[in-house]
PDB file of C-alpha atoms in Angstrom:
ATOM      1  CA  MET A1008     137.637 128.428 129.762  1.00  0.00           C
ATOM      2  CA  GLU A1009     138.283 131.100 132.371  1.00  0.00           C
ATOM      3  CA  SER A1010     141.826 132.477 132.295  1.00  0.00           C
ATOM      4  CA  LEU A1011     143.939 132.916 135.410  1.00  0.00           C
ATOM      5  CA  THR A1012     143.648 136.699 135.070  1.00  0.00           C
ATOM      6  CA  GLU A1013     139.863 136.489 134.864  1.00  0.00           C
ATOM      7  CA  LYS A1014     139.805 134.175 137.877  1.00  0.00           C
ATOM      8  CA  PHE A1015     141.894 136.541 139.990  1.00  0.00           C
ATOM      9  CA  GLN A1016     139.765 139.534 138.968  1.00  0.00           C
ATOM     10  CA  ARG A1017     136.552 137.682 139.828  1.00  0.00           C
ATOM     11  CA  GLU A1018     137.907 136.771 143.249  1.00  0.00           C
ATOM     12  CA  ASP A1019     139.224 140.265 144.004  1.00  0.00           C
ATOM     13  CA  VAL A1020     136.478 142.792 143.281  1.00  0.00           C
ATOM     14  CA  LEU A1021     136.898 146.367 144.481  1.00  0.00           C
ATOM     15  CA  ASN A1022     133.809 147.531 146.391  1.00  0.00           C
ATOM     16  CA  ILE A1023     133.460 151.143 147.535  1.00  0.00           C
ATOM     17  CA  GLY A1024     130.321 152.754 148.872  1.00  0.00           C
ATOM     18  CA  GLY A1025     128.184 149.848 147.729  1.00  0.00           C
ATOM     19  CA  ILE A1026     129.538 150.104 144.172  1.00  0.00           C
ATOM     20  CA  SER A1027     131.573 147.333 142.534  1.00  0.00           C
ATOM     21  CA  PHE A1028     134.456 148.240 140.254  1.00  0.00           C
ATOM     22  CA  ARG A1029     136.028 145.878 137.742  1.00  0.00           C
ATOM     23  CA  SER A1030     139.373 147.651 137.416  1.00  0.00           C
ATOM     24  CA  ARG A1031     141.690 149.082 140.048  1.00  0.00           C
ATOM     25  CA  LEU A1032     143.137 151.485 137.494  1.00  0.00           C
ATOM     26  CA  TRP A1033     141.046 154.638 137.129  1.00  0.00           C
ATOM     27  CA  VAL A1034     141.890 157.154 134.418  1.00  0.00           C
ATOM     28  CA  GLY A1035     141.283 160.784 133.553  1.00  0.00           C
ATOM     29  CA  THR A1036     140.350 162.335 130.234  1.00  0.00           C
ATOM     30  CA  GLY A1037     142.353 165.556 129.996  1.00  0.00           C
ATOM     31  CA  LYS A1038     145.309 166.525 127.792  1.00  0.00           C
ATOM     32  CA  TYR A1039     144.685 164.072 124.943  1.00  0.00           C
ATOM     33  CA  LYS A1040     145.025 165.192 121.329  1.00  0.00           C
ATOM     34  CA  SER A1041     141.495 164.161 120.415  1.00  0.00           C
ATOM     35  CA  PHE A1042     138.394 162.445 121.724  1.00  0.00           C
ATOM     36  CA  GLU A1043     139.314 159.432 119.607  1.00  0.00           C
ATOM     37  CA  GLU A1044     142.755 159.127 121.204  1.00  0.00           C
ATOM     38  CA  THR A1045     141.088 159.460 124.597  1.00  0.00           C
ATOM     39  CA  ARG A1046     138.751 156.588 123.788  1.00  0.00           C
ATOM     40  CA  GLU A1047     141.556 154.343 122.497  1.00  0.00           C
ATOM     41  CA  ALA A1048     143.747 154.971 125.543  1.00  0.00           C
ATOM     42  CA  ILE A1049     140.903 154.311 127.960  1.00  0.00           C
ATOM     43  CA  GLU A1050     140.096 151.050 126.190  1.00  0.00           C
ATOM     44  CA  ALA A1051     143.745 149.991 126.393  1.00  0.00           C
ATOM     45  CA  SER A1052     143.840 150.802 130.105  1.00  0.00           C
ATOM     46  CA  GLY A1053     141.021 148.391 130.900  1.00  0.00           C
ATOM     47  CA  ALA A1054     139.613 150.995 133.309  1.00  0.00           C
ATOM     48  CA  ASP A1055     135.898 151.097 134.001  1.00  0.00           C
ATOM     49  CA  VAL A1056     136.068 154.373 135.953  1.00  0.00           C
ATOM     50  CA  VAL A1057     136.734 157.520 133.953  1.00  0.00           C
ATOM     51  CA  THR A1058     137.050 160.937 135.549  1.00  0.00           C
ATOM     52  CA  VAL A1059     135.670 163.948 133.721  1.00  0.00           C
ATOM     53  CA  ALA A1060     136.305 167.556 134.733  1.00  0.00           C
ATOM     54  CA  VAL A1061     132.874 169.185 134.905  1.00  0.00           C
ATOM     55  CA  ARG A1062     134.305 172.630 134.210  1.00  0.00           C
ATOM     56  CA  ARG A1063     136.000 171.421 131.011  1.00  0.00           C
ATOM     57  CA  VAL A1064     133.302 169.182 129.537  1.00  0.00           C
ATOM     58  CA  ASN A1065     130.331 170.601 127.693  1.00  0.00           C
ATOM     59  CA  ILE A1066     127.469 168.855 129.482  1.00  0.00           C
ATOM     60  CA  LEU A1067     124.821 171.436 128.715  1.00  0.00           C
ATOM     61  CA  ARG A1068     125.267 172.233 124.985  1.00  0.00           C
ATOM     62  CA  LYS A1069     124.055 169.029 123.355  1.00  0.00           C
ATOM     63  CA  ASP A1070     124.630 170.416 119.847  1.00  0.00           C
ATOM     64  CA  GLU A1071     128.437 170.426 120.242  1.00  0.00           C
ATOM     65  CA  PRO A1072     130.919 167.511 120.326  1.00  0.00           C
ATOM     66  CA  ASN A1073     130.951 166.032 123.812  1.00  0.00           C
ATOM     67  CA  LEU A1074     133.515 163.727 125.391  1.00  0.00           C
ATOM     68  CA  LEU A1075     130.710 161.770 127.024  1.00  0.00           C
ATOM     69  CA  ASP A1076     129.571 160.687 123.548  1.00  0.00           C
ATOM     70  CA  PHE A1077     132.766 158.626 123.300  1.00  0.00           C
ATOM     71  CA  LEU A1078     132.284 156.925 126.687  1.00  0.00           C
ATOM     72  CA  PRO A1079     129.325 154.492 126.587  1.00  0.00           C
ATOM     73  CA  PRO A1080     127.539 154.573 129.974  1.00  0.00           C
ATOM     74  CA  ASP A1081     127.030 150.797 129.847  1.00  0.00           C
ATOM     75  CA  LYS A1082     130.787 150.309 129.681  1.00  0.00           C
ATOM     76  CA  TYR A1083     132.204 153.057 131.906  1.00  0.00           C
ATOM     77  CA  LYS A1084     131.370 154.602 135.257  1.00  0.00           C
ATOM     78  CA  ILE A1085     131.731 158.345 134.810  1.00  0.00           C
ATOM     79  CA  LEU A1086     133.304 160.045 137.827  1.00  0.00           C
ATOM     80  CA  PRO A1087     132.771 163.827 137.542  1.00  0.00           C
ATOM     81  CA  ASN A1088     135.480 165.843 139.226  1.00  0.00           C
ATOM     82  CA  THR A1089     135.640 169.401 140.447  1.00  0.00           C
ATOM     83  CA  ALA A1090     139.080 170.085 138.966  1.00  0.00           C
ATOM     84  CA  GLY A1091     139.914 173.773 138.781  1.00  0.00           C
ATOM     85  CA  CYS A1092     137.755 174.727 141.763  1.00  0.00           C
ATOM     86  CA  TYR A1093     139.517 176.907 144.332  1.00  0.00           C
ATOM     87  CA  THR A1094     136.621 177.491 146.711  1.00  0.00           C
ATOM     88  CA  VAL A1095     134.147 175.316 148.548  1.00  0.00           C
ATOM     89  CA  GLU A1096     131.319 177.115 146.807  1.00  0.00           C
ATOM     90  CA  ASP A1097     132.683 176.374 143.326  1.00  0.00           C
ATOM     91  CA  ALA A1098     133.291 172.718 144.164  1.00  0.00           C
ATOM     92  CA  LEU A1099     129.752 172.330 145.466  1.00  0.00           C
ATOM     93  CA  ARG A1100     128.308 174.093 142.435  1.00  0.00           C
ATOM     94  CA  TYR A1101     129.999 171.836 139.883  1.00  0.00           C
ATOM     95  CA  ALA A1102     129.306 168.642 141.824  1.00  0.00           C
ATOM     96  CA  ARG A1103     125.624 169.534 141.929  1.00  0.00           C
ATOM     97  CA  LEU A1104     125.646 170.501 138.246  1.00  0.00           C
ATOM     98  CA  ALA A1105     127.059 167.108 137.284  1.00  0.00           C
ATOM     99  CA  ARG A1106     124.382 165.281 139.253  1.00  0.00           C
ATOM    100  CA  ALA A1107     121.598 167.502 137.961  1.00  0.00           C
ATOM    101  CA  SER A1108     122.788 166.750 134.418  1.00  0.00           C
ATOM    102  CA  GLY A1109     122.316 163.042 135.079  1.00  0.00           C
ATOM    103  CA  ILE A1110     125.994 162.072 135.007  1.00  0.00           C
ATOM    104  CA  SER A1111     126.468 160.497 138.423  1.00  0.00           C
ATOM    105  CA  ASP A1112     125.964 160.693 142.168  1.00  0.00           C
ATOM    106  CA  MET A1113     129.686 160.008 142.496  1.00  0.00           C
ATOM    107  CA  VAL A1114     132.112 162.914 142.543  1.00  0.00           C
ATOM    108  CA  LYS A1115     135.858 163.209 142.709  1.00  0.00           C
ATOM    109  CA  LEU A1116     136.091 166.199 144.999  1.00  0.00           C
ATOM    110  CA  GLU A1117     138.897 168.691 144.455  1.00  0.00           C
ATOM    111  CA  VAL A1118     139.305 171.995 146.269  1.00  0.00           C
ATOM    112  CA  ILE A1119     142.618 173.402 145.092  1.00  0.00           C
ATOM    113  CA  GLY A1120     144.598 175.622 147.425  1.00  0.00           C
ATOM    114  CA  ASP A1121     147.531 176.765 145.304  1.00  0.00           C
ATOM    115  CA  PRO A1122     147.740 177.283 141.501  1.00  0.00           C
ATOM    116  CA  ARG A1123     151.472 176.521 141.303  1.00  0.00           C
ATOM    117  CA  THR A1124     151.565 173.181 143.127  1.00  0.00           C
ATOM    118  CA  LEU A1125     147.856 172.312 142.793  1.00  0.00           C
ATOM    119  CA  PHE A1126     147.994 171.034 146.362  1.00  0.00           C
ATOM    120  CA  PRO A1127     144.540 170.686 147.900  1.00  0.00           C
ATOM    121  CA  ASP A1128     143.020 173.142 150.335  1.00  0.00           C
ATOM    122  CA  VAL A1129     142.395 170.440 152.922  1.00  0.00           C
ATOM    123  CA  VAL A1130     140.314 172.664 155.208  1.00  0.00           C
ATOM    124  CA  GLY A1131     137.952 173.505 152.373  1.00  0.00           C
ATOM    125  CA  LEU A1132     138.048 169.904 151.181  1.00  0.00           C
ATOM    126  CA  VAL A1133     136.784 168.511 154.482  1.00  0.00           C
ATOM    127  CA  GLU A1134     134.060 171.162 154.628  1.00  0.00           C
ATOM    128  CA  ALA A1135     132.869 170.444 151.092  1.00  0.00           C
ATOM    129  CA  ALA A1136     133.013 166.694 151.680  1.00  0.00           C
ATOM    130  CA  ARG A1137     130.747 166.944 154.728  1.00  0.00           C
ATOM    131  CA  ILE A1138     128.180 168.957 152.787  1.00  0.00           C
ATOM    132  CA  LEU A1139     128.142 166.681 149.727  1.00  0.00           C
ATOM    133  CA  VAL A1140     127.953 163.490 151.790  1.00  0.00           C
ATOM    134  CA  LYS A1141     124.887 164.889 153.578  1.00  0.00           C
ATOM    135  CA  GLU A1142     123.366 165.571 150.153  1.00  0.00           C
ATOM    136  CA  GLY A1143     123.782 161.926 149.176  1.00  0.00           C
ATOM    137  CA  PHE A1144     126.905 162.131 147.038  1.00  0.00           C
ATOM    138  CA  VAL A1145     129.483 159.344 146.977  1.00  0.00           C
ATOM    139  CA  VAL A1146     132.555 161.496 147.559  1.00  0.00           C
ATOM    140  CA  PHE A1147     136.067 160.533 146.461  1.00  0.00           C
ATOM    141  CA  PRO A1148     138.307 163.301 147.860  1.00  0.00           C
ATOM    142  CA  TYR A1149     141.639 164.261 146.303  1.00  0.00           C
ATOM    143  CA  THR A1150     143.724 165.043 149.351  1.00  0.00           C
ATOM    144  CA  SER A1151     147.257 165.512 150.635  1.00  0.00           C
ATOM    145  CA  ASP A1152     149.229 162.611 152.085  1.00  0.00           C
ATOM    146  CA  ASP A1153     148.365 163.782 155.605  1.00  0.00           C
ATOM    147  CA  PRO A1154     146.962 160.912 157.709  1.00  0.00           C
ATOM    148  CA  ILE A1155     145.055 163.321 159.980  1.00  0.00           C
ATOM    149  CA  ILE A1156     143.166 164.850 157.057  1.00  0.00           C
ATOM    150  CA  ALA A1157     142.523 161.381 155.633  1.00  0.00           C
ATOM    151  CA  LYS A1158     140.905 160.360 158.907  1.00  0.00           C
ATOM    152  CA  ARG A1159     138.759 163.505 158.979  1.00  0.00           C
ATOM    153  CA  LEU A1160     137.553 162.755 155.457  1.00  0.00           C
ATOM    154  CA  GLU A1161     136.629 159.233 156.499  1.00  0.00           C
ATOM    155  CA  ASP A1162     134.788 160.638 159.520  1.00  0.00           C
ATOM    156  CA  ALA A1163     132.960 163.027 157.179  1.00  0.00           C
ATOM    157  CA  GLY A1164     131.517 160.004 155.382  1.00  0.00           C
ATOM    158  CA  CYS A1165     133.846 159.563 152.401  1.00  0.00           C
ATOM    159  CA  PRO A1166     133.917 155.870 151.383  1.00  0.00           C
ATOM    160  CA  ALA A1167     137.530 156.183 150.178  1.00  0.00           C
ATOM    161  CA  VAL A1168     140.409 158.644 150.375  1.00  0.00           C
ATOM    162  CA  MET A1169     142.659 159.628 147.484  1.00  0.00           C
ATOM    163  CA  PRO A1170     146.014 160.993 148.638  1.00  0.00           C
ATOM    164  CA  LEU A1171     148.459 162.371 146.113  1.00  0.00           C
ATOM    165  CA  ALA A1172     151.672 160.491 145.377  1.00  0.00           C
ATOM    166  CA  ALA A1173     153.295 163.712 144.134  1.00  0.00           C
ATOM    167  CA  PRO A1174     152.030 167.004 142.666  1.00  0.00           C
ATOM    168  CA  ILE A1175     149.434 166.671 139.903  1.00  0.00           C
ATOM    169  CA  GLY A1176     151.052 166.109 136.521  1.00  0.00           C
ATOM    170  CA  SER A1177     154.586 165.903 137.933  1.00  0.00           C
ATOM    171  CA  GLY A1178     155.254 162.248 137.146  1.00  0.00           C
ATOM    172  CA  LEU A1179     157.539 162.014 140.169  1.00  0.00           C
ATOM    173  CA  GLY A1180     156.043 158.802 141.527  1.00  0.00           C
ATOM    174  CA  ILE A1181     155.382 158.121 145.199  1.00  0.00           C
ATOM    175  CA  ARG A1182     157.504 160.676 147.054  1.00  0.00           C
ATOM    176  CA  ASN A1183     156.414 159.748 150.568  1.00  0.00           C
ATOM    177  CA  PRO A1184     155.498 156.059 150.803  1.00  0.00           C
ATOM    178  CA  TYR A1185     155.678 156.248 154.595  1.00  0.00           C
ATOM    179  CA  ASN A1186     152.754 158.652 154.834  1.00  0.00           C
ATOM    180  CA  ILE A1187     150.751 156.494 152.440  1.00  0.00           C
ATOM    181  CA  ARG A1188     151.387 153.521 154.724  1.00  0.00           C
ATOM    182  CA  ILE A1189     150.340 155.519 157.794  1.00  0.00           C
ATOM    183  CA  ILE A1190     147.144 156.564 156.006  1.00  0.00           C
ATOM    184  CA  GLN A1191     146.412 152.907 155.292  1.00  0.00           C
ATOM    185  CA  GLU A1192     146.826 152.152 158.995  1.00  0.00           C
ATOM    186  CA  THR A1193     144.780 155.190 160.056  1.00  0.00           C
ATOM    187  CA  VAL A1194     141.636 154.839 157.963  1.00  0.00           C
ATOM    188  CA  GLY A1195     139.301 151.922 157.479  1.00  0.00           C
ATOM    189  CA  VAL A1196     138.311 152.822 153.913  1.00  0.00           C
ATOM    190  CA  PRO A1197     140.108 152.064 150.631  1.00  0.00           C
ATOM    191  CA  VAL A1198     143.107 154.234 149.765  1.00  0.00           C
ATOM    192  CA  ILE A1199     143.465 155.176 146.095  1.00  0.00           C
ATOM    193  CA  VAL A1200     146.658 156.921 145.033  1.00  0.00           C
ATOM    194  CA  ASP A1201     145.778 159.974 142.980  1.00  0.00           C
ATOM    195  CA  ALA A1202     148.231 162.231 141.123  1.00  0.00           C
ATOM    196  CA  GLY A1203     151.967 162.080 140.538  1.00  0.00           C
ATOM    197  CA  VAL A1204     152.346 158.661 138.923  1.00  0.00           C
ATOM    198  CA  GLY A1205     154.751 158.762 135.987  1.00  0.00           C
ATOM    199  CA  THR A1206     155.165 155.236 134.677  1.00  0.00           C
ATOM    200  CA  ALA A1207     154.032 151.669 135.170  1.00  0.00           C
ATOM    201  CA  SER A1208     156.524 150.892 137.935  1.00  0.00           C
ATOM    202  CA  ASP A1209     155.064 153.752 140.029  1.00  0.00           C
ATOM    203  CA  ALA A1210     151.619 152.205 139.691  1.00  0.00           C
ATOM    204  CA  ALA A1211     152.974 148.775 140.595  1.00  0.00           C
ATOM    205  CA  ILE A1212     154.664 150.154 143.710  1.00  0.00           C
ATOM    206  CA  ALA A1213     151.421 151.759 144.890  1.00  0.00           C
ATOM    207  CA  MET A1214     149.577 148.493 144.451  1.00  0.00           C
ATOM    208  CA  GLU A1215     152.341 146.438 146.084  1.00  0.00           C
ATOM    209  CA  MET A1216     151.945 148.693 149.124  1.00  0.00           C
ATOM    210  CA  GLY A1217     148.344 147.551 149.404  1.00  0.00           C
ATOM    211  CA  CYS A1218     146.577 150.560 147.931  1.00  0.00           C
ATOM    212  CA  ALA A1219     143.130 149.737 146.596  1.00  0.00           C
ATOM    213  CA  GLY A1220     143.717 151.468 143.287  1.00  0.00           C
ATOM    214  CA  VAL A1221     145.498 154.161 141.304  1.00  0.00           C
ATOM    215  CA  LEU A1222     144.028 157.118 139.447  1.00  0.00           C
ATOM    216  CA  MET A1223     146.057 158.846 136.745  1.00  0.00           C
ATOM    217  CA  ASN A1224     145.777 161.057 133.690  1.00  0.00           C
ATOM    218  CA  THR A1225     148.920 162.928 132.653  1.00  0.00           C
ATOM    219  CA  ALA A1226     151.183 159.862 132.820  1.00  0.00           C
ATOM    220  CA  ILE A1227     149.133 158.320 130.020  1.00  0.00           C
ATOM    221  CA  ALA A1228     148.010 161.377 128.059  1.00  0.00           C
ATOM    222  CA  GLU A1229     151.482 162.950 127.814  1.00  0.00           C
ATOM    223  CA  ALA A1230     153.352 159.751 126.983  1.00  0.00           C
ATOM    224  CA  LYS A1231     154.821 159.563 123.471  1.00  0.00           C
ATOM    225  CA  ASP A1232     152.418 156.697 122.798  1.00  0.00           C
ATOM    226  CA  PRO A1233     149.413 157.172 125.105  1.00  0.00           C
ATOM    227  CA  VAL A1234     147.639 153.990 124.037  1.00  0.00           C
ATOM    228  CA  ARG A1235     150.680 151.804 124.677  1.00  0.00           C
ATOM    229  CA  MET A1236     151.331 153.556 127.996  1.00  0.00           C
ATOM    230  CA  ALA A1237     147.728 152.962 129.015  1.00  0.00           C
ATOM    231  CA  HIS A1238     148.235 149.263 128.397  1.00  0.00           C
ATOM    232  CA  ALA A1239     151.499 149.352 130.384  1.00  0.00           C
ATOM    233  CA  MET A1240     149.711 151.006 133.305  1.00  0.00           C
ATOM    234  CA  ARG A1241     147.061 148.315 133.232  1.00  0.00           C
ATOM    235  CA  LEU A1242     149.728 145.619 133.478  1.00  0.00           C
ATOM    236  CA  GLY A1243     151.568 147.536 136.226  1.00  0.00           C
ATOM    237  CA  VAL A1244     148.447 147.818 138.374  1.00  0.00           C
ATOM    238  CA  GLU A1245     147.505 144.182 137.828  1.00  0.00           C
ATOM    239  CA  ALA A1246     151.044 142.972 138.589  1.00  0.00           C
ATOM    240  CA  GLY A1247     151.344 145.115 141.710  1.00  0.00           C
ATOM    241  CA  ARG A1248     147.997 143.952 143.045  1.00  0.00           C
ATOM    242  CA  ALA A1249     148.830 140.294 142.375  1.00  0.00           C
ATOM    243  CA  ALA A1250     152.202 140.673 144.109  1.00  0.00           C
ATOM    244  CA  PHE A1251     150.556 142.268 147.155  1.00  0.00           C
ATOM    245  CA  LEU A1252     148.019 139.470 147.458  1.00  0.00           C
ATOM    246  CA  ALA A1253     150.672 136.806 146.872  1.00  0.00           C
ATOM    247  CA  GLY A1254     152.827 138.164 149.712  1.00  0.00           C
ATOM    248  CA  ARG A1255     156.433 138.933 148.897  1.00  0.00           C
ATOM    249  CA  MET A1256     159.354 137.090 150.423  1.00  0.00           C
ATOM    250  CA  PRO A1257     161.015 138.740 153.428  1.00  0.00           C
ATOM    251  CA  ARG A1258     163.981 141.007 152.767  1.00  0.00           C
ATOM    252  CA  LYS A1259     167.295 139.594 153.967  1.00  0.00           C
ATOM    253  CA  LEU A1260     170.715 141.141 154.358  1.00  0.00           C
ATOM    254  CA  TYR A1261     172.665 138.054 153.287  1.00  0.00           C
ATOM    255  CA  ALA A1262     172.357 135.409 150.612  1.00  0.00           C
ATOM    256  CA  ASN A1263     170.144 132.390 151.025  1.00  0.00           C
ATOM    257  CA  ALA A1264     170.714 129.534 148.580  1.00  0.00           C
ATOM    258  CA  SER A1265     167.776 128.824 146.293  1.00  0.00           C
ATOM    259  CA  SER A1266     168.528 125.100 146.306  1.00  0.00           C
ATOM    260  CA  PRO A1267     168.631 123.153 149.608  1.00  0.00           C
ATOM    261  CA  LEU A1268     171.947 121.554 150.559  1.00  0.00           C
ATOM    262  CA  GLU A1269     170.396 118.266 151.658  1.00  0.00           C
ATOM    263  CA  GLY A1270     170.830 115.466 149.157  1.00  0.00           C
ATOM    264  CA  MET A1271     173.533 117.205 147.106  1.00  0.00           C
ATOM    265  CA  LEU A1272     176.589 115.276 145.931  1.00  0.00           C
ATOM    266  CA  ALA A1273     179.632 115.743 148.169  1.00  0.00           C
ATOM    267  CA  SER A1274     182.695 117.510 146.821  1.00  0.00           C
ATOM    268  CA  PRO A1275     185.533 114.989 146.223  1.00  0.00           C
ATOM    269  CA  VAL A1276     188.022 117.430 147.831  1.00  0.00           C
ATOM    270  CA  SER A1277     186.231 118.902 150.829  1.00  0.00           C
ATOM    271  CA  GLY A1278     183.567 116.330 151.426  1.00  0.00           C
ATOM    272  CA  HIS A1279     181.037 119.153 151.553  1.00  0.00           C
ATOM    273  CA  PRO A1280     178.134 119.404 149.095  1.00  0.00           C
ATOM    274  CA  SER A1281     179.219 120.980 145.826  1.00  0.00           C
TER     275      SER A1281
END
């Protein structure tokens, strides 16, 4: 018999660029102690999208251990990313290398502008996005929380935008929820929060805001128990999404009794319901 969770997931499929995704939690593969720990954490997360840094994964030397050997292609959608690229030219080169190696036509596009904050070079990002879209890539751009840039990325042909919640690896959570909301109002494509999530409540908040998904790496990989944290993140994303779809009660300044007063027994002293 189909469970309630399975029913909700079947009725609420994430579709981006003509591709259907089972999970709204996407995870990275860096910073784990071993390939085996990576595999266990990803399994616990329930994610079907896994990002892989092209510059850090050996995709050419088939005689050496390869992370991709631990990620069955029939189970996971591999999302190559251009992490560590500081120029448009480098980002284009590694995106094309990943596709030429048969990994995917999808790419998580990163053009980093500053080594200390790892904030994106948004000018270079938009330029690279335009080029890759014209070449047939499905581009998922890691961007700032600037609504104007988000709109330009949509106009460039990106089927989703991925604004940061906070600096990469900071674990600070969503620092500017107002800009995320404005981005949601500005673009007509899914918004996936990328970078800065620290714990399950951060993921839940992003989903309660109506974001289409959350992508994370460090919050899981650097937890004391990565596998358990991956499971917690899965629950946080699922709970936040369910709460958003359910529609929360309105916020009120004063109390509002949970039980109606009609039909209650009258107080013997005041005559009012007790």
